[in-house]
Coordinates of C-alpha atoms in Angstrom, one line a residue:
M7 CA 114.9 82.3 106.2
A8 CA 115.1 79.1 104.3
H9 CA 118.2 77.8 102.4
E10 CA 116.6 77.5 98.8
D11 CA 115.9 81.4 99.5
F12 CA 119.6 82.0 98.7
P13 CA 121.5 82.4 95.7
P14 CA 124.0 79.8 95.1
L15 CA 127.5 80.8 94.8
A16 CA 129.6 80.3 91.9
A17 CA 132.3 81.6 93.6
L18 CA 133.2 82.7 96.9
F19 CA 137.0 84.0 97.8
Q20 CA 139.4 86.1 100.4
V21 CA 141.1 89.1 98.9
V22 CA 144.1 90.8 101.4
F23 CA 146.8 93.6 101.3
D24 CA 150.1 91.4 101.4
Q25 CA 153.1 94.2 101.5
K26 CA 155.2 92.4 99.0
V27 CA 152.5 91.5 95.8
G28 CA 150.1 94.4 97.0
Y29 CA 146.2 93.1 96.6
T30 CA 146.4 89.4 96.2
I31 CA 143.4 86.4 96.3
A32 CA 144.8 84.7 99.7
W33 CA 141.9 81.7 98.9
K34 CA 139.0 80.9 96.7
R35 CA 136.8 78.5 95.3
S36 CA 134.9 79.0 92.0
L37 CA 133.0 77.0 89.4
S38 CA 134.7 76.6 86.3
D39 CA 132.5 79.2 84.6
A40 CA 133.3 81.9 86.8
D41 CA 136.1 84.6 85.9
L42 CA 137.9 85.8 89.1
G43 CA 140.1 88.1 86.5
G44 CA 141.2 91.3 89.0
I45 CA 138.3 90.7 91.5
E46 CA 140.7 91.8 94.0
Y47 CA 140.6 95.5 92.8
K48 CA 136.9 95.0 92.6
C49 CA 136.7 94.1 96.4
L50 CA 138.7 96.9 97.4
P51 CA 138.2 100.2 96.2
S52 CA 139.8 103.5 96.4
G53 CA 139.6 104.8 99.7
L54 CA 138.0 101.8 101.6
H55 CA 140.2 101.9 104.2
S56 CA 139.0 105.2 105.6
V57 CA 135.9 103.1 106.7
E58 CA 135.9 100.1 109.5
S59 CA 133.6 98.5 107.2
D60 CA 132.0 98.1 104.1
L61 CA 130.0 96.4 101.7
V62 CA 130.8 96.8 97.5
Y63 CA 128.4 95.1 94.6
F64 CA 129.7 95.3 91.4
I65 CA 129.3 93.1 87.6
Q66 CA 131.7 90.6 87.0
G67 CA 131.9 89.3 83.2
Q68 CA 128.1 88.8 81.3
R69 CA 127.0 86.2 84.0
H70 CA 127.7 86.8 87.2
V71 CA 127.6 89.7 90.1
G72 CA 129.5 90.2 92.8
I73 CA 129.5 91.4 96.4
S74 CA 132.2 92.0 98.5
A75 CA 132.7 92.5 102.8
F76 CA 135.2 94.6 104.1
A77 CA 136.3 94.8 107.3
Q78 CA 139.5 96.3 108.9
E79 CA 141.1 96.0 112.5
E80 CA 144.3 97.8 114.2
A81 CA 147.5 96.5 114.0
D82 CA 151.3 96.8 114.5
S83 CA 153.3 99.2 112.3
Q84 CA 154.5 96.3 110.5
H85 CA 151.0 96.1 108.7
R86 CA 150.9 99.7 108.8
N87 CA 148.9 100.2 111.7
A88 CA 146.0 98.4 110.1
R89 CA 145.1 94.7 109.1
F90 CA 142.1 94.1 106.8
C91 CA 140.6 91.4 104.2
A92 CA 137.5 91.3 102.1
I93 CA 135.7 88.1 101.8
G94 CA 133.7 88.5 98.9
A95 CA 131.4 86.0 96.4
L96 CA 129.8 85.7 93.0
V97 CA 126.4 84.8 92.2
P98 CA 124.7 83.9 88.6
S99 CA 123.3 87.5 87.4
A100 CA 120.0 85.2 86.4
H101 CA 119.0 85.5 89.9
G102 CA 118.0 89.1 89.6
K103 CA 119.8 92.8 89.1
L104 CA 121.5 91.9 91.8
G105 CA 121.1 88.6 91.7
R106 CA 119.7 88.9 95.8
C107 CA 123.2 88.3 96.6
W108 CA 122.1 90.8 99.2
L109 CA 121.2 87.6 100.9
H110 CA 124.6 86.5 102.1
A111 CA 125.5 89.6 103.2
A112 CA 125.1 89.4 106.6
A113 CA 126.9 85.9 106.2
L114 CA 129.8 87.5 104.5
K115 CA 130.2 90.8 107.2
Q116 CA 130.7 88.0 109.5
L117 CA 133.2 85.9 108.0
A118 CA 135.2 89.0 107.0
R119 CA 135.1 90.0 110.9
Q120 CA 136.3 86.8 111.7
L121 CA 139.2 86.6 109.7
V122 CA 140.6 89.8 109.5
G123 CA 142.3 89.0 112.7
N124 CA 143.1 85.2 112.0
S125 CA 143.5 84.9 108.1
D126 CA 145.1 81.1 108.2
D127 CA 141.8 79.8 109.5
K128 CA 139.9 79.0 106.4
T129 CA 137.5 76.4 108.0
A130 CA 134.3 78.9 107.7
L131 CA 135.4 79.6 104.3
E132 CA 134.9 76.3 103.1
S133 CA 132.0 75.0 105.3
Y134 CA 130.4 78.3 103.6
W135 CA 131.6 77.6 100.0
K136 CA 130.2 73.8 100.6
K137 CA 126.8 74.6 102.4
F138 CA 126.0 77.5 99.1
Q139 CA 128.0 76.3 96.1
E140 CA 125.8 76.4 92.7
T141 CA 125.0 72.9 92.0
N142 CA 125.1 71.3 88.5
E143 CA 121.5 71.4 88.4
Q144 CA 121.3 75.1 89.3
G145 CA 124.0 76.0 86.5
A146 CA 121.8 74.3 83.8
E147 CA 119.1 76.6 84.9
H148 CA 121.2 79.4 84.9
D149 CA 122.1 78.4 81.3
R150 CA 118.3 78.1 80.3
H151 CA 117.7 81.9 81.4
G152 CA 121.4 83.1 79.5
S153 CA 123.5 85.9 80.0
R154 CA 123.5 88.4 81.9
K155 CA 121.4 90.4 79.6
D156 CA 119.0 87.6 79.0
G157 CA 118.6 87.6 82.7
I158 CA 118.4 91.6 83.4
R159 CA 115.4 90.9 80.6
N160 CA 113.8 88.3 82.2
T161 CA 113.8 89.6 85.6
R162 CA 113.0 93.9 85.0
W163 CA 109.3 93.3 85.2
S164 CA 109.6 91.8 89.0
E165 CA 112.2 94.0 90.1
S166 CA 110.8 97.2 89.0
Q167 CA 106.7 97.2 90.2
H168 CA 105.9 98.7 92.6
G169 CA 105.7 96.9 95.9
L170 CA 109.7 96.2 96.8
K171 CA 108.5 93.8 99.1
L172 CA 111.3 94.0 101.8
D173 CA 112.0 90.4 104.0
A174 CA 112.5 90.7 107.4
E175 CA 115.7 89.1 107.2
G176 CA 118.4 90.2 105.7
V177 CA 116.6 93.5 105.5
A178 CA 119.4 95.3 106.5
D179 CA 121.4 94.8 103.5
H180 CA 118.5 95.2 100.9
P181 CA 119.4 98.4 98.8
A182 CA 115.6 99.1 98.4
L183 CA 116.6 100.0 102.4
Y184 CA 118.5 103.3 101.3
M185 CA 115.2 104.7 99.2
P186 CA 114.5 107.4 102.7
A187 CA 118.4 108.1 102.2
L188 CA 118.6 108.6 98.6
L189 CA 115.5 111.1 99.1
D190 CA 117.2 112.9 101.7
C191 CA 120.3 112.7 99.8
F192 CA 119.4 114.3 96.5
G193 CA 115.8 116.3 97.6
P194 CA 114.2 118.0 94.4
L195 CA 117.3 116.5 92.3
I196 CA 115.9 113.1 92.0
F197 CA 113.6 114.2 89.7
P198 CA 116.3 115.2 87.0
L199 CA 118.2 112.2 88.1
C200 CA 115.5 109.8 86.7
R201 CA 114.8 112.1 84.2
A202 CA 119.0 111.6 82.9
S203 CA 118.1 108.2 83.5
L204 CA 115.1 107.6 81.7
L205 CA 117.2 109.3 78.4
R206 CA 119.7 106.3 79.2
K207 CA 122.6 108.6 79.9
R208 CA 125.7 107.0 81.2
I209 CA 125.1 108.4 84.5
L210 CA 128.6 108.1 87.1
M211 CA 128.1 108.6 90.4
L212 CA 131.5 110.2 92.2
G213 CA 131.7 109.8 95.8
S214 CA 133.7 108.4 98.8
P215 CA 132.9 105.4 101.1
P216 CA 130.7 103.8 102.4
V217 CA 130.4 102.4 98.9
Q218 CA 127.5 100.2 100.2
R219 CA 125.1 103.4 100.5
N220 CA 126.5 104.3 96.8
C221 CA 125.8 101.5 95.1
S222 CA 122.2 101.2 97.0
M223 CA 121.5 104.7 95.1
V224 CA 122.7 103.1 91.7
Y225 CA 120.0 100.4 91.8
I226 CA 117.2 102.7 93.3
A227 CA 117.9 104.9 90.7
S228 CA 117.7 102.1 88.1
I229 CA 114.3 101.2 89.7
L230 CA 112.7 104.5 89.8
S231 CA 113.5 105.4 86.5
S232 CA 112.3 101.7 84.8
L233 CA 109.7 101.4 82.3
T234 CA 106.6 99.2 83.1
R235 CA 105.1 96.8 81.0
A236 CA 101.8 99.2 80.6
A237 CA 104.6 101.6 79.4
C238 CA 106.5 99.4 77.2
E239 CA 103.2 98.3 75.1
V240 CA 102.8 101.5 73.5
L241 CA 106.4 102.0 72.3
P242 CA 107.8 100.7 69.0
A243 CA 109.1 96.8 69.6
D244 CA 112.5 97.7 68.9
T245 CA 112.2 99.9 72.0
E246 CA 112.7 96.7 74.2
P247 CA 116.4 97.3 75.4
L248 CA 115.2 100.6 76.6
A249 CA 113.3 99.1 79.1
R250 CA 115.3 99.6 82.0
T251 CA 119.0 101.4 82.4
D252 CA 122.2 98.9 83.0
S253 CA 123.4 98.8 86.9
L254 CA 127.3 98.5 86.8
F255 CA 127.4 99.3 90.5
S256 CA 130.9 99.9 91.9
V257 CA 133.6 100.4 88.9
G258 CA 137.3 101.8 89.3
I259 CA 140.2 102.9 86.9
A260 CA 140.5 98.9 86.0
D261 CA 136.8 99.3 84.3
M262 CA 138.0 102.4 82.2
P263 CA 138.0 99.9 79.0
L264 CA 134.9 98.5 79.8
L265 CA 133.4 102.0 80.4
S266 CA 134.5 103.5 77.1
E267 CA 133.4 100.2 74.6
T268 CA 129.7 100.1 76.5
S269 CA 127.6 101.3 73.8
S270 CA 124.2 99.9 74.5
R271 CA 121.0 102.0 74.0
A272 CA 120.0 101.2 77.8
G273 CA 123.2 103.7 78.9
W274 CA 124.1 102.7 82.4
I275 CA 124.6 103.9 86.2
A276 CA 127.7 103.2 88.3
T277 CA 129.5 104.6 91.0
T278 CA 133.0 104.8 91.8
T279 CA 135.5 106.7 94.2
D280 CA 138.2 107.0 92.1
D281 CA 138.5 111.1 91.0
I282 CA 140.1 110.2 87.5
L283 CA 136.8 108.4 86.3
G284 CA 135.0 111.8 86.9
E285 CA 137.8 113.8 84.9
K286 CA 137.2 111.7 81.9
Q287 CA 134.4 113.4 80.2
Q288 CA 134.2 110.8 77.3
L289 CA 133.2 108.3 79.4
W290 CA 129.9 109.9 80.9
D291 CA 127.0 111.6 80.0
V292 CA 126.5 112.7 83.6
L293 CA 128.3 113.3 86.2
V294 CA 126.9 112.9 90.3
E295 CA 129.3 114.4 92.6
L296 CA 128.2 113.1 95.5
T297 CA 129.2 115.7 99.0
P298 CA 130.1 113.9 102.2
R299 CA 129.1 115.3 105.1
E300 CA 132.1 116.7 106.9
R301 CA 132.0 117.0 110.8
G302 CA 130.4 120.2 111.9
S303 CA 129.7 121.8 108.9
E304 CA 126.2 122.1 106.7
E305 CA 125.2 119.2 104.7
R306 CA 125.4 119.4 100.9
W307 CA 123.5 118.9 98.0
P308 CA 125.0 116.4 95.2
R309 CA 126.3 118.1 92.0
L310 CA 124.9 116.8 88.6
R311 CA 126.7 118.5 85.5
T312 CA 126.9 116.6 82.0
S313 CA 129.8 115.8 80.2
D314 CA 129.8 119.3 78.4
G315 CA 130.0 121.1 81.8
R316 CA 126.5 122.1 81.8
V317 CA 124.7 122.3 85.9
I318 CA 121.6 120.4 86.2
Q319 CA 119.2 122.1 88.8
A320 CA 115.8 120.6 89.6
T321 CA 112.6 122.8 88.5
Q322 CA 110.0 124.6 89.9
R323 CA 107.8 122.3 89.5
D324 CA 110.0 119.6 90.6
L325 CA 110.6 121.4 93.9
R326 CA 106.7 121.8 94.6
R327 CA 106.4 117.9 93.1
Y328 CA 109.3 117.3 96.0
R329 CA 107.4 118.7 98.9
L330 CA 104.4 117.1 97.8
L331 CA 105.9 114.1 98.6
R332 CA 107.4 114.5 101.3
G333 CA 104.2 115.4 103.1
E334 CA 102.9 112.0 101.9
L335 CA 105.3 110.6 103.8
R336 CA 105.0 112.4 106.3
R337 CA 101.5 112.2 106.7
M338 CA 101.7 108.0 106.2
R339 CA 104.0 108.1 109.1
E340 CA 101.8 110.1 111.4
A341 CA 99.0 108.1 110.6
R342 CA 100.7 104.4 111.1
T343 CA 101.9 106.1 114.3
R344 CA 98.4 107.4 115.5
F345 CA 97.3 103.8 114.8
R346 CA 99.5 102.5 117.1
D347 CA 99.2 104.8 120.0
S348 CA 95.2 103.8 119.8
V349 CA 95.9 100.2 119.8
E350 CA 98.6 100.5 122.6
Q351 CA 95.9 102.7 124.4
D352 CA 93.0 99.9 124.1
R353 CA 95.5 97.4 125.6
Q354 CA 95.7 99.2 129.2
Q355 CA 92.9 99.0 131.5
S356 CA 90.0 101.7 131.2
G357 CA 89.8 104.7 133.2
D358 CA 92.4 106.9 134.5
D359 CA 96.0 105.3 134.3
D360 CA 99.1 106.8 135.3
Q361 CA 100.9 104.6 132.5
T362 CA 98.6 106.3 129.9
P363 CA 100.8 109.0 128.0
L364 CA 99.2 112.6 128.2
V365 CA 100.2 113.5 125.1
R366 CA 100.3 110.9 122.0
S367 CA 103.2 110.4 119.7
A368 CA 101.2 111.1 116.6
T369 CA 101.4 114.3 117.9
L370 CA 105.0 115.3 118.6
L371 CA 106.0 113.5 115.2
K372 CA 103.2 116.4 113.4
D373 CA 104.4 119.0 111.9
S374 CA 103.1 122.5 111.2
E375 CA 101.7 122.7 107.4
G376 CA 104.4 125.9 106.5
N377 CA 107.1 123.5 107.8
Q378 CA 108.2 122.4 104.3
E379 CA 111.0 124.4 103.6
L380 CA 114.4 122.4 102.4
R381 CA 117.9 122.1 104.3
G382 CA 119.2 125.1 102.7
N383 CA 121.1 126.5 99.3
E384 CA 118.0 125.8 97.4
D385 CA 119.3 128.2 95.0
E386 CA 122.0 126.0 94.0
V387 CA 119.4 123.1 93.3
V388 CA 116.5 124.9 91.6
E389 CA 116.4 126.9 88.7
P390 CA 115.0 130.6 89.3
V391 CA 111.7 131.2 88.4
S392 CA 112.1 132.7 84.6
W393 CA 111.0 136.0 83.5
A394 CA 108.1 134.9 81.6
A395 CA 107.0 132.5 84.4
L396 CA 106.9 135.6 86.6
A397 CA 105.2 138.1 83.7
Y398 CA 102.3 135.1 83.3
N399 CA 101.5 134.8 86.8
G400 CA 101.4 137.9 87.5
F401 CA 99.3 138.5 84.4
M402 CA 96.9 135.7 85.5
W403 CA 96.9 137.0 89.1
W404 CA 95.9 140.5 87.8
A405 CA 93.2 139.1 85.3
S406 CA 91.6 137.3 87.9
A407 CA 91.1 139.4 90.3
G408 CA 93.6 138.3 92.9
E409 CA 91.6 134.7 92.6
E410 CA 93.6 131.7 93.1
D411 CA 95.2 130.4 89.8
V412 CA 93.3 127.4 88.4
S413 CA 96.2 126.2 86.3
A414 CA 98.0 125.9 89.7
M415 CA 95.3 124.5 91.3
E416 CA 95.1 121.4 88.1
E417 CA 98.6 121.0 88.5
S418 CA 98.9 120.2 91.8
E419 CA 96.0 117.8 91.7
A420 CA 97.3 116.2 89.2
D421 CA 100.3 115.6 91.0
R422 CA 98.4 114.3 94.0
E423 CA 96.3 111.9 91.6
L424 CA 100.0 110.0 91.0
L425 CA 99.9 109.3 94.9
S426 CA 96.6 108.3 95.3
D427 CA 95.7 104.2 95.0
L428 CA 98.6 102.6 96.6
P429 CA 97.5 99.4 97.4
D430 CA 100.9 98.2 98.3
V431 CA 101.3 100.9 101.1
Q432 CA 97.6 99.6 102.7
S433 CA 99.4 96.0 103.1
V434 CA 102.1 97.5 104.7
M435 CA 99.6 99.6 107.1
E436 CA 97.8 96.3 107.8
D437 CA 101.0 94.2 108.3
S438 CA 102.2 96.9 110.7
S439 CA 98.5 97.1 112.8
S440 CA 98.4 93.4 113.2
R441 CA 101.9 93.5 114.5
A442 CA 101.3 96.9 117.0
A443 CA 97.7 95.1 118.3
N444 CA 100.2 92.0 119.5
G445 CA 103.2 93.8 120.5
E446 CA 105.6 93.3 118.2
H447 CA 107.0 96.5 117.5
D448 CA 110.3 97.3 117.8
E449 CA 112.6 100.1 116.6
A450 CA 114.0 97.6 113.9
E451 CA 110.7 96.7 112.7
E452 CA 109.3 100.6 112.3
E453 CA 112.7 100.8 110.3
L454 CA 112.0 98.4 107.9
I455 CA 108.1 99.7 107.9
D456 CA 108.8 103.1 107.3
S457 CA 111.5 102.0 104.5
Q458 CA 108.9 99.5 102.7
E459 CA 106.4 102.9 102.7
V460 CA 109.4 105.1 101.2
A461 CA 110.2 102.3 98.7
T462 CA 106.6 102.0 97.8
V463 CA 105.4 105.6 97.5
L464 CA 108.5 106.4 95.4
T465 CA 108.2 103.7 93.1
A466 CA 104.5 103.7 92.1
F467 CA 105.5 107.7 92.0
F468 CA 108.2 107.9 89.4
H469 CA 106.5 104.6 87.3
R470 CA 103.1 106.7 87.0
I471 CA 105.0 109.8 86.1
T472 CA 107.3 108.0 83.4
G473 CA 104.0 106.3 82.1
L474 CA 102.1 109.5 81.8
I475 CA 105.6 111.0 80.2
V476 CA 105.8 108.4 77.7
G477 CA 102.0 107.4 77.0
T478 CA 101.2 111.4 76.5
L479 CA 104.0 111.0 74.1
A480 CA 102.6 107.8 72.3
D481 CA 99.4 109.6 71.8
I482 CA 101.4 112.9 70.3
V483 CA 103.0 110.6 67.8
A484 CA 99.9 108.7 66.5
E485 CA 98.1 111.8 66.5
A486 CA 100.2 113.3 64.2
D487 CA 100.8 110.1 61.9
D488 CA 97.1 110.3 61.7
E489 CA 97.0 113.9 60.4
T490 CA 99.4 112.9 57.7
E491 CA 99.0 110.4 54.3
V492 CA 99.1 107.2 54.7
G493 CA 102.8 105.8 54.8
I494 CA 104.4 109.3 55.2
E495 CA 105.6 110.2 58.6
E496 CA 105.8 113.9 59.6
D497 CA 109.3 115.2 59.8
V498 CA 109.3 116.9 62.8
I499 CA 106.6 116.3 65.3
D500 CA 105.2 119.8 67.5
I501 CA 104.4 119.3 71.0
S502 CA 102.4 122.2 72.9
A503 CA 103.3 124.1 76.5
E504 CA 100.0 122.0 77.2
D505 CA 101.9 118.6 76.2
V506 CA 104.4 119.3 78.4
K507 CA 102.3 120.6 81.6
K508 CA 99.8 117.5 81.1
M509 CA 103.3 115.3 81.3
G510 CA 104.0 117.0 84.6
L511 CA 106.8 118.9 83.4
D512 CA 108.1 122.5 83.7
I513 CA 107.0 124.6 80.7
W514 CA 109.1 127.4 81.4
S515 CA 112.0 125.1 82.1
E516 CA 114.4 124.8 78.9
R517 CA 115.7 121.3 80.1
D518 CA 112.2 120.2 80.4
R519 CA 111.8 121.1 76.3
E520 CA 115.1 119.4 76.1
F521 CA 114.1 116.1 77.6
V522 CA 110.6 115.9 75.6
E523 CA 112.2 116.2 72.5
E524 CA 115.3 114.2 73.5
A525 CA 112.9 111.2 74.3
V526 CA 110.9 111.3 71.5
R527 CA 113.9 110.5 69.6
L528 CA 115.1 107.9 71.9
Y529 CA 111.9 106.3 71.9
F530 CA 110.2 106.7 68.6
G531 CA 112.9 107.5 66.2
R532 CA 111.7 111.1 65.5
G533 CA 111.8 114.6 65.5
A534 CA 110.1 116.9 67.9
K535 CA 110.0 120.5 68.4
V536 CA 108.1 122.2 71.9
Q537 CA 106.1 125.2 71.1
G538 CA 105.8 128.0 73.6
G539 CA 106.7 128.0 77.0
E540 CA 109.9 130.0 76.6
R541 CA 108.3 133.3 75.0
L542 CA 105.3 134.6 76.5
R543 CA 102.3 135.9 74.7
I544 CA 99.6 137.8 75.5
C545 CA 96.3 138.5 73.3
G546 CA 99.0 137.2 70.5
V547 CA 101.8 139.7 71.9
K548 CA 105.3 139.0 72.7
V549 CA 105.3 139.9 76.0
C550 CA 109.3 138.6 76.7

């Protein structure tokens, strides 16, 4: 990758543990506008000693984002049996949500490994600083972009578009690479998580290291819940700050004043390893407890709850959508593998060949249609089917003489439509095909392609869901205003169960109805009431 592709450094520093004074900055170089106050605590979150290496993203003031590479090695008892250090850097926030600081990750990790056992030699640090330090011209360009808030506003469109292009170099540390892991971790809970972020709640993810994984989940959740330009165009002009939630990445106890003072309409998403922040309900609206997998135990789902103690679950429609999404991703992976098999076979000599595989790998990868079960404990993360839904579905089955529910078919078709016509996925497939034809595929390349596919599909899928919700609500508000006298707004806008269904939400879920009403207040400044859904009427008679 070319030198100019890397974001310039506003600061470079080394943090170590001194037995007399604790965490301390052992070496630093910085520009005059770079604030290094408290940086040593941001570089070394609680619990980091439990891993051999890690990568931490954080926000430092209004102008910079930070990245820190941590490494440790065994030592004698004089050093408490471990010696560690962190090599960190600050980059201007005007270069993007993370300032593309992840491009420096590989070099910082190498420096950390090199210096953890030889902290006296600063030659490599000096060399890296001289190579990438921000010049006066770059600083002037940063000033033209303005503060971090202005930088976010200028880049929110480019970062939130469907095709999150993953560069071949440095891809191992790109946050979008964790999209497959996010989908596996949250399962159907990814839908209520994104809805909470769409309402611009203050969301705190509480989990143990590795911190890089948790910070990447913050980044991805922010991307998935951002508004596209088309969605913003149908909203009132004063809602521009709501286009995307703020990502604070890693926070700790020292950031409690910042969290308590933050009153942005856009809300925020952050992650922490400090349990005490999870006990401070006044700091957050939604707490996401990321449960680590213990050796020999089953994997557990994250736990989402509100500050008033209510547990957040996925709806039945979320579950159906999740299975549809996983099925589409599996189909794409099989198609790519099948094509690669055919290319490899064409390269071989015609006729019988002992080297030709009898069973194609695409066949081995293919799952049966019925193998779409979750990993277990579904009742913990998905709302049970309501009595009203059971009664309605039973009545419709009886009334249709056992034929397939037309409403369910329409719902499934609408969800599939959200996954259609993804041009960026096609470009990934074409690139994969050309590389396969040249015999250039390896395991790392395959992982890159798979991650880019998942990133593209997930981003497009959730942006289309968001566009559908915002567009439908905008039409409802406009129609309600058209039906009233000029200059007079309706106090409370009625939203039908059919409107809720059109938005891709669950008409039987109380939390989805609350979501719709709150979204109208947030984005349109109007009151709303969802009609129906919670009560079933057949021929005008309330059944349940």
